[in-house]
GROMACS .gro file of C-alpha atoms in nm:
model
  277
    1UNK     CA    1  -1.743   0.133  -1.320
    2UNK     CA    2  -1.400   0.021  -1.202
    3UNK     CA    3  -1.101   0.246  -1.263
    4UNK     CA    4  -0.846   0.164  -1.532
    5UNK     CA    5  -0.607   0.017  -1.275
    6UNK     CA    6  -0.880  -0.189  -1.107
    7UNK     CA    7  -0.997  -0.320  -1.444
    8UNK     CA    8  -0.649  -0.433  -1.544
    9UNK     CA    9  -0.593  -0.597  -1.206
   10UNK     CA   10  -0.920  -0.788  -1.233
   11UNK     CA   11  -0.838  -0.913  -1.582
   12UNK     CA   12  -0.485  -1.015  -1.484
   13UNK     CA   13  -0.619  -1.197  -1.181
   14UNK     CA   14  -0.871  -1.384  -1.395
   15UNK     CA   15  -0.601  -1.483  -1.646
   16UNK     CA   16  -0.383  -1.610  -1.360
   17UNK     CA   17  -0.674  -1.815  -1.225
   18UNK     CA   18  -0.693  -2.001  -1.556
   19UNK     CA   19  -0.348  -2.152  -1.499
   20UNK     CA   20  -0.405  -2.223  -1.130
   21UNK     CA   21  -0.752  -2.371  -1.184
   22UNK     CA   22  -0.785  -2.500  -1.543
   23UNK     CA   23  -1.114  -2.665  -1.448
   24UNK     CA   24  -1.282  -2.325  -1.445
   25UNK     CA   25  -1.292  -2.357  -1.826
   26UNK     CA   26  -1.613  -2.555  -1.854
   27UNK     CA   27  -1.681  -2.532  -2.223
   28UNK     CA   28  -1.523  -2.401  -2.543
   29UNK     CA   29  -1.724  -2.452  -2.862
   30UNK     CA   30  -1.675  -2.335  -3.218
   31UNK     CA   31  -1.938  -2.436  -3.471
   32UNK     CA   32  -2.123  -2.332  -3.786
   33UNK     CA   33  -2.464  -2.202  -3.689
   34UNK     CA   34  -2.705  -2.292  -3.970
   35UNK     CA   35  -3.027  -2.228  -3.780
   36UNK     CA   36  -2.970  -2.181  -3.407
   37UNK     CA   37  -3.247  -2.114  -3.159
   38UNK     CA   38  -3.235  -2.148  -2.779
   39UNK     CA   39  -3.505  -2.023  -2.546
   40UNK     CA   40  -3.400  -1.769  -2.281
   41UNK     CA   41  -3.233  -1.934  -1.982
   42UNK     CA   42  -2.983  -1.866  -1.701
   43UNK     CA   43  -2.655  -2.010  -1.573
   44UNK     CA   44  -2.625  -1.932  -1.204
   45UNK     CA   45  -2.254  -2.013  -1.169
   46UNK     CA   46  -2.114  -1.958  -1.519
   47UNK     CA   47  -1.992  -1.660  -1.718
   48UNK     CA   48  -2.049  -1.706  -2.090
   49UNK     CA   49  -1.879  -1.515  -2.372
   50UNK     CA   50  -2.010  -1.548  -2.727
   51UNK     CA   51  -1.862  -1.430  -3.054
   52UNK     CA   52  -2.102  -1.445  -3.348
   53UNK     CA   53  -1.937  -1.402  -3.688
   54UNK     CA   54  -2.168  -1.353  -3.984
   55UNK     CA   55  -2.478  -1.455  -3.788
   56UNK     CA   56  -2.807  -1.272  -3.851
   57UNK     CA   57  -3.102  -1.261  -3.615
   58UNK     CA   58  -3.154  -1.166  -3.254
   59UNK     CA   59  -3.018  -1.250  -2.911
   60UNK     CA   60  -3.160  -1.210  -2.562
   61UNK     CA   61  -2.910  -1.042  -2.328
   62UNK     CA   62  -3.014  -0.955  -1.972
   63UNK     CA   63  -3.370  -1.025  -2.080
   64UNK     CA   64  -3.356  -0.768  -2.362
   65UNK     CA   65  -3.379  -0.855  -2.732
   66UNK     CA   66  -3.089  -0.725  -2.943
   67UNK     CA   67  -3.036  -0.735  -3.320
   68UNK     CA   68  -2.735  -0.937  -3.437
   69UNK     CA   69  -2.543  -0.876  -3.759
   70UNK     CA   70  -2.179  -0.865  -3.873
   71UNK     CA   71  -1.938  -0.958  -3.590
   72UNK     CA   72  -2.104  -0.944  -3.248
   73UNK     CA   73  -1.960  -1.009  -2.901
   74UNK     CA   74  -2.202  -1.097  -2.621
   75UNK     CA   75  -2.128  -1.127  -2.249
   76UNK     CA   76  -2.373  -1.325  -2.037
   77UNK     CA   77  -2.316  -1.280  -1.664
   78UNK     CA   78  -2.422  -1.547  -1.410
   79UNK     CA   79  -2.792  -1.535  -1.331
   80UNK     CA   80  -2.879  -1.325  -1.638
   81UNK     CA   81  -3.134  -1.443  -1.896
   82UNK     CA   82  -2.999  -1.505  -2.245
   83UNK     CA   83  -3.112  -1.684  -2.559
   84UNK     CA   84  -3.072  -1.689  -2.938
   85UNK     CA   85  -3.259  -1.694  -3.266
   86UNK     CA   86  -2.990  -1.693  -3.533
   87UNK     CA   87  -2.905  -1.826  -3.874
   88UNK     CA   88  -2.592  -1.840  -4.087
   89UNK     CA   89  -2.235  -1.765  -3.983
   90UNK     CA   90  -2.030  -1.916  -3.704
   91UNK     CA   91  -2.063  -1.911  -3.325
   92UNK     CA   92  -1.780  -1.941  -3.072
   93UNK     CA   93  -1.851  -1.949  -2.702
   94UNK     CA   94  -1.663  -1.988  -2.378
   95UNK     CA   95  -1.809  -2.082  -2.041
   96UNK     CA   96  -1.612  -2.014  -1.723
   97UNK     CA   97  -1.707  -2.124  -1.374
   98UNK     CA   98  -1.782  -1.792  -1.210
   99UNK     CA   99  -1.980  -1.693  -0.902
  100UNK     CA  100  -2.202  -1.387  -0.894
  101UNK     CA  101  -1.977  -1.227  -0.631
  102UNK     CA  102  -1.663  -1.257  -0.846
  103UNK     CA  103  -1.501  -0.916  -0.914
  104UNK     CA  104  -1.550  -0.928  -1.292
  105UNK     CA  105  -1.917  -1.013  -1.240
  106UNK     CA  106  -1.984  -0.758  -0.964
  107UNK     CA  107  -1.836  -0.476  -1.171
  108UNK     CA  108  -1.968  -0.612  -1.504
  109UNK     CA  109  -1.631  -0.527  -1.652
  110UNK     CA  110  -1.724  -0.630  -2.008
  111UNK     CA  111  -1.998  -0.472  -2.217
  112UNK     CA  112  -2.299  -0.702  -2.265
  113UNK     CA  113  -2.288  -0.638  -2.639
  114UNK     CA  114  -2.020  -0.507  -2.875
  115UNK     CA  115  -2.059  -0.518  -3.252
  116UNK     CA  116  -1.871  -0.404  -3.559
  117UNK     CA  117  -1.862  -0.451  -3.936
  118UNK     CA  118  -1.539  -0.257  -3.998
  119UNK     CA  119  -1.273  -0.491  -4.141
  120UNK     CA  120  -0.992  -0.370  -3.913
  121UNK     CA  121  -1.189  -0.311  -3.594
  122UNK     CA  122  -1.061  -0.473  -3.270
  123UNK     CA  123  -1.373  -0.693  -3.265
  124UNK     CA  124  -1.303  -0.836  -3.611
  125UNK     CA  125  -0.935  -0.888  -3.522
  126UNK     CA  126  -1.049  -1.068  -3.207
  127UNK     CA  127  -1.266  -1.293  -3.423
  128UNK     CA  128  -0.962  -1.395  -3.629
  129UNK     CA  129  -0.778  -1.487  -3.308
  130UNK     CA  130  -1.069  -1.693  -3.182
  131UNK     CA  131  -1.073  -1.885  -3.510
  132UNK     CA  132  -0.734  -2.034  -3.411
  133UNK     CA  133  -0.865  -2.187  -3.088
  134UNK     CA  134  -0.922  -2.562  -3.063
  135UNK     CA  135  -1.286  -2.651  -3.126
  136UNK     CA  136  -1.338  -2.809  -2.783
  137UNK     CA  137  -1.181  -2.786  -2.438
  138UNK     CA  138  -1.151  -3.162  -2.383
  139UNK     CA  139  -0.780  -3.113  -2.305
  140UNK     CA  140  -0.710  -2.791  -2.117
  141UNK     CA  141  -0.351  -2.757  -2.234
  142UNK     CA  142  -0.129  -2.460  -2.141
  143UNK     CA  143  -0.159  -2.350  -2.505
  144UNK     CA  144  -0.539  -2.339  -2.488
  145UNK     CA  145  -0.532  -2.158  -2.152
  146UNK     CA  146  -0.283  -1.902  -2.284
  147UNK     CA  147  -0.498  -1.832  -2.589
  148UNK     CA  148  -0.809  -1.793  -2.371
  149UNK     CA  149  -0.617  -1.558  -2.140
  150UNK     CA  150  -0.517  -1.347  -2.440
  151UNK     CA  151  -0.877  -1.327  -2.560
  152UNK     CA  152  -1.003  -1.232  -2.215
  153UNK     CA  153  -0.747  -0.951  -2.210
  154UNK     CA  154  -0.868  -0.823  -2.548
  155UNK     CA  155  -1.244  -0.864  -2.491
  156UNK     CA  156  -1.390  -0.510  -2.499
  157UNK     CA  157  -1.450  -0.362  -2.155
  158UNK     CA  158  -1.734  -0.121  -2.078
  159UNK     CA  159  -1.494   0.173  -2.055
  160UNK     CA  160  -1.285   0.135  -2.371
  161UNK     CA  161  -1.016   0.361  -2.225
  162UNK     CA  162  -0.942   0.097  -1.959
  163UNK     CA  163  -0.705  -0.087  -2.196
  164UNK     CA  164  -0.495   0.132  -2.423
  165UNK     CA  165  -0.337   0.042  -2.757
  166UNK     CA  166   0.008  -0.026  -2.611
  167UNK     CA  167  -0.138  -0.289  -2.377
  168UNK     CA  168  -0.312  -0.464  -2.665
  169UNK     CA  169   0.006  -0.464  -2.873
  170UNK     CA  170   0.204  -0.603  -2.580
  171UNK     CA  171  -0.051  -0.881  -2.541
  172UNK     CA  172  -0.011  -0.986  -2.904
  173UNK     CA  173   0.368  -0.981  -2.873
  174UNK     CA  174   0.345  -1.192  -2.558
  175UNK     CA  175   0.130  -1.440  -2.749
  176UNK     CA  176   0.417  -1.485  -2.997
  177UNK     CA  177   0.650  -1.566  -2.708
  178UNK     CA  178   0.400  -1.815  -2.567
  179UNK     CA  179   0.377  -1.986  -2.906
  180UNK     CA  180   0.757  -2.014  -2.914
  181UNK     CA  181   0.753  -2.187  -2.574
  182UNK     CA  182   0.483  -2.430  -2.682
  183UNK     CA  183   0.632  -2.520  -3.022
  184UNK     CA  184   0.995  -2.565  -2.910
  185UNK     CA  185   1.114  -2.924  -2.872
  186UNK     CA  186   1.392  -3.013  -2.631
  187UNK     CA  187   1.540  -2.742  -2.412
  188UNK     CA  188   1.294  -2.451  -2.367
  189UNK     CA  189   1.385  -2.112  -2.522
  190UNK     CA  190   1.590  -1.875  -2.309
  191UNK     CA  191   1.447  -1.564  -2.149
  192UNK     CA  192   1.650  -1.352  -2.392
  193UNK     CA  193   1.501  -1.539  -2.690
  194UNK     CA  194   1.148  -1.494  -2.557
  195UNK     CA  195   1.202  -1.123  -2.496
  196UNK     CA  196   1.337  -1.081  -2.850
  197UNK     CA  197   1.033  -1.263  -2.992
  198UNK     CA  198   0.807  -1.023  -2.802
  199UNK     CA  199   1.012  -0.722  -2.923
  200UNK     CA  200   1.071  -0.619  -2.562
  201UNK     CA  201   1.371  -0.579  -2.338
  202UNK     CA  202   1.431  -0.870  -2.101
  203UNK     CA  203   1.320  -0.667  -1.799
  204UNK     CA  204   1.012  -0.528  -1.971
  205UNK     CA  205   0.918  -0.874  -2.102
  206UNK     CA  206   0.926  -1.029  -1.754
  207UNK     CA  207   0.718  -0.745  -1.612
  208UNK     CA  208   0.458  -0.755  -1.890
  209UNK     CA  209   0.438  -1.134  -1.876
  210UNK     CA  210   0.366  -1.125  -1.502
  211UNK     CA  211   0.105  -0.853  -1.550
  212UNK     CA  212  -0.086  -1.043  -1.819
  213UNK     CA  213  -0.054  -1.404  -1.700
  214UNK     CA  214  -0.006  -1.348  -1.325
  215UNK     CA  215   0.298  -1.577  -1.321
  216UNK     CA  216   0.666  -1.558  -1.414
  217UNK     CA  217   0.781  -1.681  -1.759
  218UNK     CA  218   0.971  -1.961  -1.584
  219UNK     CA  219   0.652  -2.083  -1.414
  220UNK     CA  220   0.471  -2.092  -1.747
  221UNK     CA  221   0.761  -2.276  -1.913
  222UNK     CA  222   0.762  -2.528  -1.630
  223UNK     CA  223   0.387  -2.591  -1.666
  224UNK     CA  224   0.417  -2.631  -2.043
  225UNK     CA  225   0.717  -2.864  -2.006
  226UNK     CA  226   0.529  -3.077  -1.754
  227UNK     CA  227   0.222  -3.099  -1.979
  228UNK     CA  228   0.439  -3.216  -2.270
  229UNK     CA  229   0.612  -3.476  -2.052
  230UNK     CA  230   0.281  -3.610  -1.921
  231UNK     CA  231   0.141  -3.635  -2.274
  232UNK     CA  232   0.444  -3.832  -2.396
  233UNK     CA  233   0.439  -4.069  -2.099
  234UNK     CA  234   0.063  -4.118  -2.100
  235UNK     CA  235   0.072  -4.204  -2.469
  236UNK     CA  236   0.293  -4.502  -2.390
  237UNK     CA  237   0.514  -4.455  -2.692
  238UNK     CA  238   0.810  -4.291  -2.514
  239UNK     CA  239   1.021  -4.418  -2.226
  240UNK     CA  240   1.103  -4.199  -1.929
  241UNK     CA  241   1.453  -4.143  -2.067
  242UNK     CA  242   1.322  -4.049  -2.413
  243UNK     CA  243   1.065  -3.816  -2.257
  244UNK     CA  244   1.331  -3.641  -2.052
  245UNK     CA  245   1.537  -3.578  -2.365
  246UNK     CA  246   1.229  -3.455  -2.552
  247UNK     CA  247   1.158  -3.188  -2.291
  248UNK     CA  248   1.518  -3.075  -2.265
  249UNK     CA  249   1.683  -3.262  -1.976
  250UNK     CA  250   2.046  -3.362  -2.009
  251UNK     CA  251   2.002  -3.697  -1.833
  252UNK     CA  252   1.729  -3.931  -1.713
  253UNK     CA  253   1.801  -3.890  -1.341
  254UNK     CA  254   1.759  -3.511  -1.355
  255UNK     CA  255   1.429  -3.553  -1.539
  256UNK     CA  256   1.310  -3.817  -1.292
  257UNK     CA  257   1.383  -3.595  -0.991
  258UNK     CA  258   1.209  -3.297  -1.152
  259UNK     CA  259   0.904  -3.496  -1.261
  260UNK     CA  260   0.865  -3.669  -0.924
  261UNK     CA  261   0.887  -3.338  -0.740
  262UNK     CA  262   0.605  -3.187  -0.944
  263UNK     CA  263   0.378  -3.487  -0.997
  264UNK     CA  264   0.434  -3.686  -0.680
  265UNK     CA  265   0.538  -4.008  -0.856
  266UNK     CA  266   0.817  -4.126  -1.081
  267UNK     CA  267   0.792  -4.102  -1.461
  268UNK     CA  268   0.788  -4.483  -1.490
  269UNK     CA  269   0.500  -4.517  -1.246
  270UNK     CA  270   0.305  -4.239  -1.419
  271UNK     CA  271   0.368  -4.409  -1.755
  272UNK     CA  272   0.222  -4.736  -1.624
  273UNK     CA  273  -0.092  -4.567  -1.489
  274UNK     CA  274  -0.130  -4.196  -1.574
  275UNK     CA  275  -0.482  -4.186  -1.429
  276UNK     CA  276  -0.350  -4.222  -1.073
  277UNK     CA  277  -0.180  -3.879  -1.078
   0.00000   0.00000   0.00000
């Protein structure tokens, strides 16, 4: 088993990869189960995480049959047999492109099964967070990626001492700061405002943000700002000037220079044909 430091570094690296390579999120599904039965099978290049809430039945994990009841978290590593015979409740699952030699797979950092029926257990609290995720991953927005990164950070590891309570609390506070970034129109919130939202000093906030998301707050703000600008332009309802104002630029020329530098074409050209970018 990896040490506490190695575990945290692996998880932070994985969270950072989400923002650098959004395409690694292959599938996010949230659905009522009813009756759900899938024969045992394998994914050779995918890591799958399942959260079963209120489901009753059995699941195959690593070729072994396990009873399912209450709130159950399952981790299916690449190349491992898994299947289901469930009814009732709700199932959420995430598939990430992941090779068998990836650090989190080699060390099997997460437990293959973690279950709880206690109302205030970390597993049940995790279930409530997952309920807020979009139902599909058709649009891998910074907001979706940030929420997935938070859940990956909270997913129970094999050695529960690897992530202490203060780390979990910091992660939830950071999530509040991320939500502030994503819901603010116009000029993005200042670093001081984000730190205050996270109940951290400015210096501590920057350090914790880098540790959890493997990027600086400014980089995340920039990515979120760019995603908002692209969405406005691609929709065709806003001009380049209006889009610049909406994402907090004082004038159209400053927005145009910034957008062109990051996208490789002007806002007007992107607006005419967003599929070229």
